[in-house]
CSV table of C-alpha atoms in Angstrom, one decimal:
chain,number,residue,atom,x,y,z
A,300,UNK,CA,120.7,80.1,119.3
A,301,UNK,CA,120.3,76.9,117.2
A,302,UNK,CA,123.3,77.5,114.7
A,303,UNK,CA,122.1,75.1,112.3
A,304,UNK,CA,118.6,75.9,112.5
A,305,UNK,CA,119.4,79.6,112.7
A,306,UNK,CA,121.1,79.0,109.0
A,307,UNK,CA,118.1,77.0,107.4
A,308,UNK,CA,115.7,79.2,108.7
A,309,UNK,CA,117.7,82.3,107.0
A,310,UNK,CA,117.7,80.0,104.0
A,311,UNK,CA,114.0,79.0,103.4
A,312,UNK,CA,113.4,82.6,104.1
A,313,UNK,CA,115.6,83.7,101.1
A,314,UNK,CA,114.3,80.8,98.7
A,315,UNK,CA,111.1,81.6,99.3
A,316,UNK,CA,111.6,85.4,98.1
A,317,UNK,CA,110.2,86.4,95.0
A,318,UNK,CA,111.5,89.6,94.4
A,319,UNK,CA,110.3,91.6,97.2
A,320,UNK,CA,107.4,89.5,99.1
A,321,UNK,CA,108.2,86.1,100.4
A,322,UNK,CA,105.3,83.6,99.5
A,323,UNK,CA,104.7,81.1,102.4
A,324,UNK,CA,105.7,78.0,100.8
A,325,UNK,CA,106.5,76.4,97.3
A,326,UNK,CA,103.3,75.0,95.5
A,327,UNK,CA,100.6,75.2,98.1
A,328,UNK,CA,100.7,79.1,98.8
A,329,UNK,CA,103.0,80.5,96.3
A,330,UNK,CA,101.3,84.2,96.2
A,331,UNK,CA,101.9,86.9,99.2
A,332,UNK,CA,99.5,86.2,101.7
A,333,UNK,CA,98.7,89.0,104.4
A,334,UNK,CA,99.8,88.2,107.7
A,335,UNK,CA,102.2,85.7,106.5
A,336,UNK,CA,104.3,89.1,105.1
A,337,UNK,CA,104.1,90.8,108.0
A,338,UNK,CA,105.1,88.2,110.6
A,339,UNK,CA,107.5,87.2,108.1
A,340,UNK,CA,109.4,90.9,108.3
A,341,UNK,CA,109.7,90.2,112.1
A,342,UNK,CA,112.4,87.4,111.1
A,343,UNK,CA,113.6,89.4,107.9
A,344,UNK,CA,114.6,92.0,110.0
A,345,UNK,CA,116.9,90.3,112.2
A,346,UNK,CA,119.4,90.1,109.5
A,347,UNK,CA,117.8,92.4,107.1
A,348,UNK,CA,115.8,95.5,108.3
A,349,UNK,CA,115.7,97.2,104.7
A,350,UNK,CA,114.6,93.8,103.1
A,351,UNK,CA,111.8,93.5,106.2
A,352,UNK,CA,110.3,97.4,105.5
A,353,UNK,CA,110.0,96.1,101.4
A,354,UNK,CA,108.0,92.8,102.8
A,355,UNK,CA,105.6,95.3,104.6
A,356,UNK,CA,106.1,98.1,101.6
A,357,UNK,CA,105.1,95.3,99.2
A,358,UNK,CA,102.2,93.9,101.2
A,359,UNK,CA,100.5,97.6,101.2
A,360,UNK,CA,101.1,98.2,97.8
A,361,UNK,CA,98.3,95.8,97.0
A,362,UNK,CA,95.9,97.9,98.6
A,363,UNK,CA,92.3,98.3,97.4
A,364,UNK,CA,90.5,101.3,96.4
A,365,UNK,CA,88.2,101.3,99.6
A,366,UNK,CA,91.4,100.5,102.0
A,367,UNK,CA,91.3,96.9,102.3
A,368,UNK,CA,94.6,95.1,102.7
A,369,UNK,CA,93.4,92.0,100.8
A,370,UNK,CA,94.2,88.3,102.2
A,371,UNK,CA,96.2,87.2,99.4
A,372,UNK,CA,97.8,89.3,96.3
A,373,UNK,CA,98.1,87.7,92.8
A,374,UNK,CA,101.4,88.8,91.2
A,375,UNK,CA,101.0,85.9,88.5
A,376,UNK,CA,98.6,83.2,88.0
A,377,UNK,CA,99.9,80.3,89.1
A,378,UNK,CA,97.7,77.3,87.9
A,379,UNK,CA,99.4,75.0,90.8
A,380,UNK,CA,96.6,76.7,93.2
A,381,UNK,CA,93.1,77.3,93.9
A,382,UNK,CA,91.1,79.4,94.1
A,383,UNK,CA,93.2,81.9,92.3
A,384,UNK,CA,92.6,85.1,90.4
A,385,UNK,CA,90.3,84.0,87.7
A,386,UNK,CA,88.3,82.7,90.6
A,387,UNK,CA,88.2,86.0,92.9
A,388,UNK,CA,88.1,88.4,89.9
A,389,UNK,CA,88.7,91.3,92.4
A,390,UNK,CA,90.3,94.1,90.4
A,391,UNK,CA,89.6,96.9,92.8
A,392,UNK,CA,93.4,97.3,93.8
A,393,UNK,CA,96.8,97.9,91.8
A,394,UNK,CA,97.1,94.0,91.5
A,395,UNK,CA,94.3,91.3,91.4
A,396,UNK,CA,93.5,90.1,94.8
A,397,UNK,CA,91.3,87.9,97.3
A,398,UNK,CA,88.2,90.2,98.1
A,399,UNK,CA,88.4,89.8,101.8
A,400,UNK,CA,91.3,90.5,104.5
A,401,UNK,CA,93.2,88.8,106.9
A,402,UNK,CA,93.6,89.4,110.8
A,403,UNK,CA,95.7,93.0,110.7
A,404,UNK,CA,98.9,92.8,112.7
A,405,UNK,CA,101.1,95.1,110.1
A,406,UNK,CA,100.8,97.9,112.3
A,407,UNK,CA,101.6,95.7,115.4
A,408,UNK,CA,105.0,94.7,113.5
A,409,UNK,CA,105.6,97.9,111.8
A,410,UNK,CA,105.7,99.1,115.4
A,411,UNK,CA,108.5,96.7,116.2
A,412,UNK,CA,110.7,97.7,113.8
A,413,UNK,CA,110.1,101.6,114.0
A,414,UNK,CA,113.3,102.6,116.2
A,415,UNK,CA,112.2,106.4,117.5
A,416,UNK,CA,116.1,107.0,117.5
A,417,UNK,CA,116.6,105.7,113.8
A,418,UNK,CA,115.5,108.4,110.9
A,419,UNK,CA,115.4,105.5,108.2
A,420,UNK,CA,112.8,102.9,109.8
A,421,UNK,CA,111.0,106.4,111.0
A,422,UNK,CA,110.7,107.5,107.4
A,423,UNK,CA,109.9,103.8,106.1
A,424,UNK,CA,107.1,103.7,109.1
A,425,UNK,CA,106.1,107.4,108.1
A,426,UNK,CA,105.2,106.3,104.3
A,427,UNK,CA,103.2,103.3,105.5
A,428,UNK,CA,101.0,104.9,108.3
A,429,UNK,CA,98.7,106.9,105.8
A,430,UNK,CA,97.6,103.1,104.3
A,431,UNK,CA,97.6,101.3,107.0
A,432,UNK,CA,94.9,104.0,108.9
A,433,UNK,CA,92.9,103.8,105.8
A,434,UNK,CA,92.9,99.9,106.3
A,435,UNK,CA,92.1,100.3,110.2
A,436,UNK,CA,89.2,102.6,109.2
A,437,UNK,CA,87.6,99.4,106.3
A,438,UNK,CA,87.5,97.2,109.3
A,439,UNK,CA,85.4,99.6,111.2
A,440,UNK,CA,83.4,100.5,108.0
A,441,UNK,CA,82.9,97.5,106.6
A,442,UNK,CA,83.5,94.5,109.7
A,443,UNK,CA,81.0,95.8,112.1
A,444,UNK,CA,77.1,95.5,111.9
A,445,UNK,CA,74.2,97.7,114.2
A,446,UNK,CA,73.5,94.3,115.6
A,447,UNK,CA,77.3,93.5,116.5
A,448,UNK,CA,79.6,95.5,118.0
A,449,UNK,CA,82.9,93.3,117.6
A,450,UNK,CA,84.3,92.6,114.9
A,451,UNK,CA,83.1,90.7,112.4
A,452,UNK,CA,84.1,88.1,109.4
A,453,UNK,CA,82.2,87.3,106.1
A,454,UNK,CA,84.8,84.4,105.2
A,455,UNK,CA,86.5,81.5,107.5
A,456,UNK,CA,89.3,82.5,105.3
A,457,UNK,CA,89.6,86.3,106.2
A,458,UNK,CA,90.2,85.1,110.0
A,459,UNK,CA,93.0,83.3,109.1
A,460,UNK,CA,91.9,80.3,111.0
A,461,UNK,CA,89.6,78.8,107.9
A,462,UNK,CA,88.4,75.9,109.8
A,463,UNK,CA,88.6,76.0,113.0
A,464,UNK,CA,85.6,74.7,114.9
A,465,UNK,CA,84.4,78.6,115.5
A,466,UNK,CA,83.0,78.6,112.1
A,467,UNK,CA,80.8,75.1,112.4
A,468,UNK,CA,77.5,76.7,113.7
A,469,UNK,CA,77.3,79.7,111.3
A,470,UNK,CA,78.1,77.1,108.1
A,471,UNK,CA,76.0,74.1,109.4
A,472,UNK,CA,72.9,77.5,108.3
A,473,UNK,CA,74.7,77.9,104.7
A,474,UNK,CA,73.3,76.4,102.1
A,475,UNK,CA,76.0,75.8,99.1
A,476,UNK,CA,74.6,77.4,96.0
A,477,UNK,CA,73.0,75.2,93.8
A,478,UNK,CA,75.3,76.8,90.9
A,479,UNK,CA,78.1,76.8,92.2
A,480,UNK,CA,80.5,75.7,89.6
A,481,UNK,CA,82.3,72.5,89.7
A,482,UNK,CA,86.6,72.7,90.9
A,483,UNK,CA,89.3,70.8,91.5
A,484,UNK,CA,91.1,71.6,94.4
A,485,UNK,CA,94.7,71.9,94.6
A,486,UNK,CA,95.5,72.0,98.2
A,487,UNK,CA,94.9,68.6,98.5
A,488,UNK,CA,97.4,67.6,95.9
A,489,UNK,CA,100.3,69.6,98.0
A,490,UNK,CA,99.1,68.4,101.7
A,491,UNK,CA,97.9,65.3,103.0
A,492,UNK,CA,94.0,65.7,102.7
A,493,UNK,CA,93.3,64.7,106.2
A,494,UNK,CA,94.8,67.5,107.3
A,495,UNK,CA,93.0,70.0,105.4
A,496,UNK,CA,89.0,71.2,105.2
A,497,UNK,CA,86.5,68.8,104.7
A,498,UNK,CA,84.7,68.9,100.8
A,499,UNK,CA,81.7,70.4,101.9
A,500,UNK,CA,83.9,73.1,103.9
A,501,UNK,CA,85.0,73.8,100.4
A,502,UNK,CA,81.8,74.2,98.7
A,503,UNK,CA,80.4,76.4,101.3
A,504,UNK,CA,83.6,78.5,101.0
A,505,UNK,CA,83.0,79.3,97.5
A,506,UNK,CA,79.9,80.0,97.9
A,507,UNK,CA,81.2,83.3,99.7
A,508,UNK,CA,83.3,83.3,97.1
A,509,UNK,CA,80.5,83.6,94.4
A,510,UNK,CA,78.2,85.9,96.6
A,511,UNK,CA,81.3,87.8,96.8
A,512,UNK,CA,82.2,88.1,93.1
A,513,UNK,CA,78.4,88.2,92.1
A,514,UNK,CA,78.3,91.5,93.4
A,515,UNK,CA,81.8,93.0,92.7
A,516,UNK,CA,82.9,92.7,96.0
A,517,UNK,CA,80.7,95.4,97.5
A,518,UNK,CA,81.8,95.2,101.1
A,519,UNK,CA,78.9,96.5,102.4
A,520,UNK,CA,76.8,93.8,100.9
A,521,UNK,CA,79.0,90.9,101.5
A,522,UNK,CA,78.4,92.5,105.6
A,523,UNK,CA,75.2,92.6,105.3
A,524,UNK,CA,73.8,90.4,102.9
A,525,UNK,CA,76.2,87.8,102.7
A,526,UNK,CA,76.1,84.0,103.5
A,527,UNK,CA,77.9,84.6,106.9
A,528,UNK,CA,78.7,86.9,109.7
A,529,UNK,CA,80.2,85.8,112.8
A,530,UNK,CA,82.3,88.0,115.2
A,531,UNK,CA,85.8,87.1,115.9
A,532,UNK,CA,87.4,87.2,118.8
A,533,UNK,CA,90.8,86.9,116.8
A,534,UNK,CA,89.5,89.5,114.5
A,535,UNK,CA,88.5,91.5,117.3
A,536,UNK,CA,91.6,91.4,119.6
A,537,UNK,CA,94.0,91.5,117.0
A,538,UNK,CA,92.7,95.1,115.4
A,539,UNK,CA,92.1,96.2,119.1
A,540,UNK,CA,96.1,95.5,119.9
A,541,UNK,CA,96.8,97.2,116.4
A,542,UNK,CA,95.3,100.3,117.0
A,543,UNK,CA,97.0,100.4,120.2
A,544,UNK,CA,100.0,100.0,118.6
A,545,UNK,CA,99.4,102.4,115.4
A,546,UNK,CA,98.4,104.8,117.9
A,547,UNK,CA,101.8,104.3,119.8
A,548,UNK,CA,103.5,104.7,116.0
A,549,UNK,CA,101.4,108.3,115.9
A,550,UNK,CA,103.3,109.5,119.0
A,551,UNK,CA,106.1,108.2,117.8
A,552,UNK,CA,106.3,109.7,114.1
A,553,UNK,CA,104.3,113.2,115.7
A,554,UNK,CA,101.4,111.8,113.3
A,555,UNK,CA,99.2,113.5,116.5
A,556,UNK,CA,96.2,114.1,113.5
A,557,UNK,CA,95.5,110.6,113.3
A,558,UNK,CA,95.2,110.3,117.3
A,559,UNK,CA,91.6,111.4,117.6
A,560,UNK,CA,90.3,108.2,115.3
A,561,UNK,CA,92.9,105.7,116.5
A,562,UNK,CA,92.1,106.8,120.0
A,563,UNK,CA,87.8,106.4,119.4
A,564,UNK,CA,88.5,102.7,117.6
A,565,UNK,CA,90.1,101.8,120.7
A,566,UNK,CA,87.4,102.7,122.6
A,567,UNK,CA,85.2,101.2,120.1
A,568,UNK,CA,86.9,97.9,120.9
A,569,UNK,CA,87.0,98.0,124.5
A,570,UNK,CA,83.0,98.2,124.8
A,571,UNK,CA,82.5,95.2,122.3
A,572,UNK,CA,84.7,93.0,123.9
A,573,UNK,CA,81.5,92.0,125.9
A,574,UNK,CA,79.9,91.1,122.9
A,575,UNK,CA,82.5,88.0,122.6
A,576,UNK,CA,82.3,86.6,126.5
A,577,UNK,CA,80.4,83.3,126.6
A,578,UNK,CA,79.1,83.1,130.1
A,579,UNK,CA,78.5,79.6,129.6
A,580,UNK,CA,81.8,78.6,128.7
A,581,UNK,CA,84.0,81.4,130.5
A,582,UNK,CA,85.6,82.1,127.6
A,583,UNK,CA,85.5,84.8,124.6
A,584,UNK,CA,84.1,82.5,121.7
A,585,UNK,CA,83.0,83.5,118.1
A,586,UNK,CA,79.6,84.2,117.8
A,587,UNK,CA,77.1,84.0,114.9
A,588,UNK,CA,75.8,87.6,114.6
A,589,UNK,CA,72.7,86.2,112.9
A,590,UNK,CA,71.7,83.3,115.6
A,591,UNK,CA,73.3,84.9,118.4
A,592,UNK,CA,74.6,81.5,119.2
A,593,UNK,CA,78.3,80.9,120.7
A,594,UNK,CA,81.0,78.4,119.4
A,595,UNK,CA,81.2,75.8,122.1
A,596,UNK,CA,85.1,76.0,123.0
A,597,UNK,CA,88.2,77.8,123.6
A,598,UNK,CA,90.2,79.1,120.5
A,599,UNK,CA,94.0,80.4,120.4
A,600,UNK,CA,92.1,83.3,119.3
A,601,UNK,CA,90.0,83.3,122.6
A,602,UNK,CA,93.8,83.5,124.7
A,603,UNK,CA,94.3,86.8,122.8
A,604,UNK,CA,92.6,88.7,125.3
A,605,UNK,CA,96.0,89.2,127.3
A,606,UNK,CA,97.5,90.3,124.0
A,607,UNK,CA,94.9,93.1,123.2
A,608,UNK,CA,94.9,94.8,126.7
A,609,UNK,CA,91.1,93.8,127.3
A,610,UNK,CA,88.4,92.0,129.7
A,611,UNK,CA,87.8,92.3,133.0
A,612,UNK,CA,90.0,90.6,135.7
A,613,UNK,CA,87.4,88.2,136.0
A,614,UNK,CA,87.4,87.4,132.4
A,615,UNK,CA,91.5,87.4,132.4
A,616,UNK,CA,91.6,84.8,134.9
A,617,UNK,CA,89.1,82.4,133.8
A,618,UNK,CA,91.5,82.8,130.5
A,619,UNK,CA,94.3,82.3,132.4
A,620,UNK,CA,92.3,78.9,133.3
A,621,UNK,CA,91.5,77.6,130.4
A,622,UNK,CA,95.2,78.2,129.0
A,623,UNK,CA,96.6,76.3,131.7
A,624,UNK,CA,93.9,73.6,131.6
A,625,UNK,CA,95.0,72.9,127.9
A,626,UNK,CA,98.7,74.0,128.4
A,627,UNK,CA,98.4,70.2,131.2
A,628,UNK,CA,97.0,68.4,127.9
A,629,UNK,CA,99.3,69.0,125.4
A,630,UNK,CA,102.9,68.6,124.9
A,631,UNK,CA,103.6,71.9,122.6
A,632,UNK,CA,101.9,75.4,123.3
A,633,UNK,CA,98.7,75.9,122.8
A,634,UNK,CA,96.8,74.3,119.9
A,635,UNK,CA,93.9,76.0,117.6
A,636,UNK,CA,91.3,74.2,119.4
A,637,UNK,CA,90.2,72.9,122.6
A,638,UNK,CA,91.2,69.0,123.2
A,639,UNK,CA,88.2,69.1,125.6
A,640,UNK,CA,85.8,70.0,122.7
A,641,UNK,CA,83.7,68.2,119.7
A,642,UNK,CA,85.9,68.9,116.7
A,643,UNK,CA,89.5,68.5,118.2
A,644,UNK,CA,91.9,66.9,116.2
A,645,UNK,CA,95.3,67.0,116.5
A,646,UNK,CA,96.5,67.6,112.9
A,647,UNK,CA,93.8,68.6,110.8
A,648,UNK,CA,94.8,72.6,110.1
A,649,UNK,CA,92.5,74.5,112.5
A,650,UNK,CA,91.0,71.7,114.7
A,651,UNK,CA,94.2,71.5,117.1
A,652,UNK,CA,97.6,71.9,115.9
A,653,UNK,CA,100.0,74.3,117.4
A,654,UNK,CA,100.3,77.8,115.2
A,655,UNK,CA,103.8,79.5,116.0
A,656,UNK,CA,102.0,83.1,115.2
A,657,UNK,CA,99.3,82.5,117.3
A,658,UNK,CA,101.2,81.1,119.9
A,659,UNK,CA,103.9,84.5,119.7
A,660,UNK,CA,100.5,86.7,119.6
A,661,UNK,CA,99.3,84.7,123.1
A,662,UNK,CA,103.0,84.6,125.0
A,663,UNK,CA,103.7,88.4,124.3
A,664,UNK,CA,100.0,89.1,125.7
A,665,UNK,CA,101.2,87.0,128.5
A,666,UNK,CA,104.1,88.6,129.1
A,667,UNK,CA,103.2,92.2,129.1
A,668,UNK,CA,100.7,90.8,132.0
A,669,UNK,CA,102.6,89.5,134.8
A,670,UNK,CA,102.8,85.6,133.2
A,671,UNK,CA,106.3,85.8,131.9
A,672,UNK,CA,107.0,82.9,133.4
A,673,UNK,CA,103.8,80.6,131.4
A,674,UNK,CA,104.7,83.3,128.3
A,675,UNK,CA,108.5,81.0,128.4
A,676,UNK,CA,107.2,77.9,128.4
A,677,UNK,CA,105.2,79.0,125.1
A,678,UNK,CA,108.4,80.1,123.6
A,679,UNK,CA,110.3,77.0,124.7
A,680,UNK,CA,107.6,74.7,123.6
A,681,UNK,CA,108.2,76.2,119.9
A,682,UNK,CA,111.7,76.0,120.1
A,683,UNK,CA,111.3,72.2,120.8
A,684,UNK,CA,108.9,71.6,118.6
A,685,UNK,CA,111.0,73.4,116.0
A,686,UNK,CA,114.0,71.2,116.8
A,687,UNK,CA,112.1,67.9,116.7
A,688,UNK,CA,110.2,68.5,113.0
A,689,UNK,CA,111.7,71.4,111.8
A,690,UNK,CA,110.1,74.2,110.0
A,691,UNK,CA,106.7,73.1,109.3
A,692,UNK,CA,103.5,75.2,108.8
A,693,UNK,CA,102.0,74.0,112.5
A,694,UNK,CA,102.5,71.5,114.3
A,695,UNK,CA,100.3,68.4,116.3
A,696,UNK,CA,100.2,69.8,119.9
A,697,UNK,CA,100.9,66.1,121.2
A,698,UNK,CA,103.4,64.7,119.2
A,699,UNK,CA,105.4,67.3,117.2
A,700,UNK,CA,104.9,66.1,114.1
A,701,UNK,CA,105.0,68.8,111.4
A,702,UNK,CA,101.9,69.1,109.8
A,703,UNK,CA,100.7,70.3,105.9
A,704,UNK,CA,103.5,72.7,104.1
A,705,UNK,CA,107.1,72.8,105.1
A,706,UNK,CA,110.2,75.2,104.7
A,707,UNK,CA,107.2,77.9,105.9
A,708,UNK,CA,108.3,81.2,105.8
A,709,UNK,CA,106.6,82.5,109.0
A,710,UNK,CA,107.7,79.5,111.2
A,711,UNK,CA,111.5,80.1,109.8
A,712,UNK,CA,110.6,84.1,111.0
A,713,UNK,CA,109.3,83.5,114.1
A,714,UNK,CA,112.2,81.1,115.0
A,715,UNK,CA,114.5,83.9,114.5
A,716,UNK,CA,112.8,86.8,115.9
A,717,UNK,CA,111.5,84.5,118.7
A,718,UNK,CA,112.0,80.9,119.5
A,719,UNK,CA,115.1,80.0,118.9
A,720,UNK,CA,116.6,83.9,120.4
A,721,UNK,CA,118.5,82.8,123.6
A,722,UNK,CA,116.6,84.7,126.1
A,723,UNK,CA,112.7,86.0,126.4
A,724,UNK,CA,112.2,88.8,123.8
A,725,UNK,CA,109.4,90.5,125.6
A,726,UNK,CA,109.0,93.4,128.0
A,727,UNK,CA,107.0,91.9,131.2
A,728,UNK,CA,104.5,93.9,133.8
C-alpha cells in the first residue's frame, strides 16, 4: 500500500469527523449523508472498528418513524448548503431530515464487519439488525407500485445518482410547479457549475421537494401521486444484494425470526428483475413506471446485476458485453454513463465520471462470479486514478481528472479498504 496516500486518506477521514458521523466533504455536503456513512465505515474500520460501528450506529439513529433511513441527516443548519432543513421540513425522525432515502448498502457493510468469531461486532451488529429490517421492509412498502414490481424512486436524489441520464425521460413529463419558490443554489458556489445539474434539473428537483413537503411526507402519496416514479435498477439490485446479506447476518446472529421476510423480499426481487431488462438495448435500464418507457443506455447501476446475484445467463453475458465494450473506451473503470449514449459527458456528476462506490459495488459482483480477473483491473484502475488526482469525489473516466469536491470521505474509505490494499480483497467463484 501507497504509504503516503494511505496517511492522507486516514487524515481526510479524521478531519472530516464531526463527532461520530463523518460528513463527505467541507462546504458542499457538510451533513451525514446515507451511503456515504456506510461506505465510509468500510475504511474506518481498517484502523478503527469501534469508530466504524458508531458511523453506522449514528447513521440509524436518524431513523424515521415509518422506518426510513433518510438520504441526508441535519445535525445543524448549515446556511453554506441547499436545500437544507428549512427546505425539507421533515420532522418525522429524532433529527430533521431529507424525506427520501438513499440506495441501502448498510446491511451489505454491516455484514463485512460482523466477525461470527468476535462477540463485540456481533453485539454491535445485533443492536442494529432490528432498524435496519424495519428499513428493508419501507422499501417494500413504500418503493414498489401494483404496476411495478422493482423497485422504485420518487427523487433522482434518493438513487444516489441525481442526474444521470436514467432520469431524462421521466423529467422531460414534469412540469416545474408554477409556485415553486425562488433559491439560490449553493452547490454551484463549492463545485465548478459545469460539472453539476443543469438549472432546470434543479427546479424539477424541488418540485419533488414541494410535493413532498406539501403533504408531510406521506410516503404513500409521494409513490403514488407524486411527480415521478421510475424503477431503478441500482435501487433494485442494491436492496436485492442487501437482503441477501441481512439475511446471511440472521444466520449469523441466530436472528432465524427475521428469516421468513428477508427470505420472501429476496424472492420478491428475483421475479422483478425482469421488469428492468431492456430487450432493445440488452441491458437492465431504469424505466418510467408511468410511460413504460426505458432509459436508452447502460448505467453503473445496470453492471450491478453481477453484484446482486440476479438475471439469467443470457442477461449476465450481454452485461458482461457492455462492461467490456465501455471498459475498451475508457481509461479508468467504468463511468456513470454510457460513452456510446446521448448525454455522456465525461465530467459532469452522473453523465460519465468514474464513482469509486459504484465501481467497488460492480468489481465485487464480478468477482464473486468467475471475472476476478476484469474485477482487478477495476480495482487497479481506482488505485491509478487515485494516485494521479488524489482523493476526489469521482473522477473523468478518460483523463483522471478529479472532478467536483475533494478530500471525499468515501473515496479516502474505499482506498483503504480497497484500492490501494496490496492484493484483491474479494472472495472469487
Amino acid at each position: 500500500m501507497n504509504k503516503r496516500l494511505n496517511e492522507k486518506a486516514v487524515a481526510i477521514l479524521k478531519k472530516n469527523d464531526r463527532g461520530g458521523f463523518t460528513i463527505p466533504t467541507a462546504r458542499l455536503y457538510p451533513f451525514q449523508w446515507n451511503w456515504d456513512s456506510s461506505f465510509t465505515a468500510l475504511g474506518l474500520t481498517t484502523y478503527d472498528p469501534d469508530r466504524a460501528w458508531r458511523e453506522l450506529e449514528m447513521l440509524v439513529g436518524g431513523q424515521c418513524s415509518d422506518g426510513m433511513i433518510p438520504s441526508i441527516i441535519f445535525r445543524s443548519d448549515d446556511q453554506d448548503y441547499f436545500p437544507g432543513p428549512k427546505i425539507w421540513q421533515n420532522d418525522n425522525g429524532p433529527v430533521s431530515c431529507t424525506g427520501i432515502s438513499q440506495p441501502p448498502v448498510l446491511a451489505s457493510v454491516m455484514l463485512s464487519l460482523t466477525d461470527p468469531a468476535d462477540t463485540g461486532s456481533c453485539e454491535r451488529a445485533m443492536a442494529l439488525f432490528d432498524p435496519v429490517m424495519r428499513w428493508h421492509r419501507w422499501f417494500h412498502l413504500f418503493r414498489r407500485t401494483e404496476n411495478a414490481p422493482a423497485i422504485c424512486t420518487v427523487h433522482p436524489w434518493e438513487t444516489g445518482r441525481d442526474n444521470c441520464p436514467d432520469w431524462n425521460t421521466a423529467l422531460a413529463g414534469m412540469e416545474v410547479d408554477s409556485e415553486l419558490p425562488s433559491y439560490v443554489r449553493k452547490d454551484i458556489e463549492h463545485a465548478d457549475a459545469s460539472q453539476r445539474p443543469s438549472q432546470l434539473e434543479y427546479d424539477k428537483y424541488l418540485t419533488i421537494v414541494k410535493f413532498g413537503r406539501e403533504h408531510g411526507w406521506n410516503q404513500d402519496t409521494l409513490l403514488k401521486d407524486g411527480p415521478l416514479q421510475v424503477a431503478d435498477p441500482g435501487l433494485h439490485f442494491i436492496l436485492l444484494r442487501a437482503n441477501r446479506d441481512l439475511l446471511k447476518l440472521a444466520h449469523i446472529l441466530e436472528r432465524e425470526d427475521a428469516c421468513a421476510d428477508i427470505e420472501h423480499w429476496i424472492r420478491a426481487g428475483e421475479a422483478a428483475v425482469n421488469y428492468l431488462w431492456n430487450d432493445e438495448m440488452r441491458a437492465f435500464c431504469a424505466r418510467d413506471v408511468r410511460t413504460g418507457i426505458f432509459s436508452n443506455g447502460f448505467s453503473s447501476a445496470s453492471a450491478l446485476v453481477f453484484y446482486a446475484g440476479a438475471g439469467t445467463q443470457e442477461q449476465r453475458q450481454h452485461t458482461l458485453e457492455h462492461i467490456r465494450r465501455i471498459g475498451d473506451k475508457t481509461r479508468f473503470g467504468q463511468p456513470s454513463w454510457d460513452p456510446d449514449a446521448a448525454g455522456f459527458e465525461s465530467q459532469r456528476y452522473w453523465c460519465g465520471p468514474l464513482w469509486c462506490q459504484m465501481n467497488y459495488m460492480i468489481a465485487r459482483g464480478l468477482a464473486e462470479n468467475g471475472e476476478a480477473g476484469l474485477a482487478e483491473k477495476m480495482r487497479l484502475d481506482l488505485r491509478r486514478v487515485i494516485e494521479l488526482s488524489g482523493f476526489y469525489e469521482c473522477f473523468d473516466p478518460m483523463s483522471g481528472e478529479g472532478c467536483i469536491g475533494g478530500d471525499f470521505s468515501w473515496t479516502a474509505a474505499l482506498w483503504l479498504a480497497w484500492a490501494g490494499r496490496d492484493a484483491p480483497a474479494f472472495q472469487t467463484g
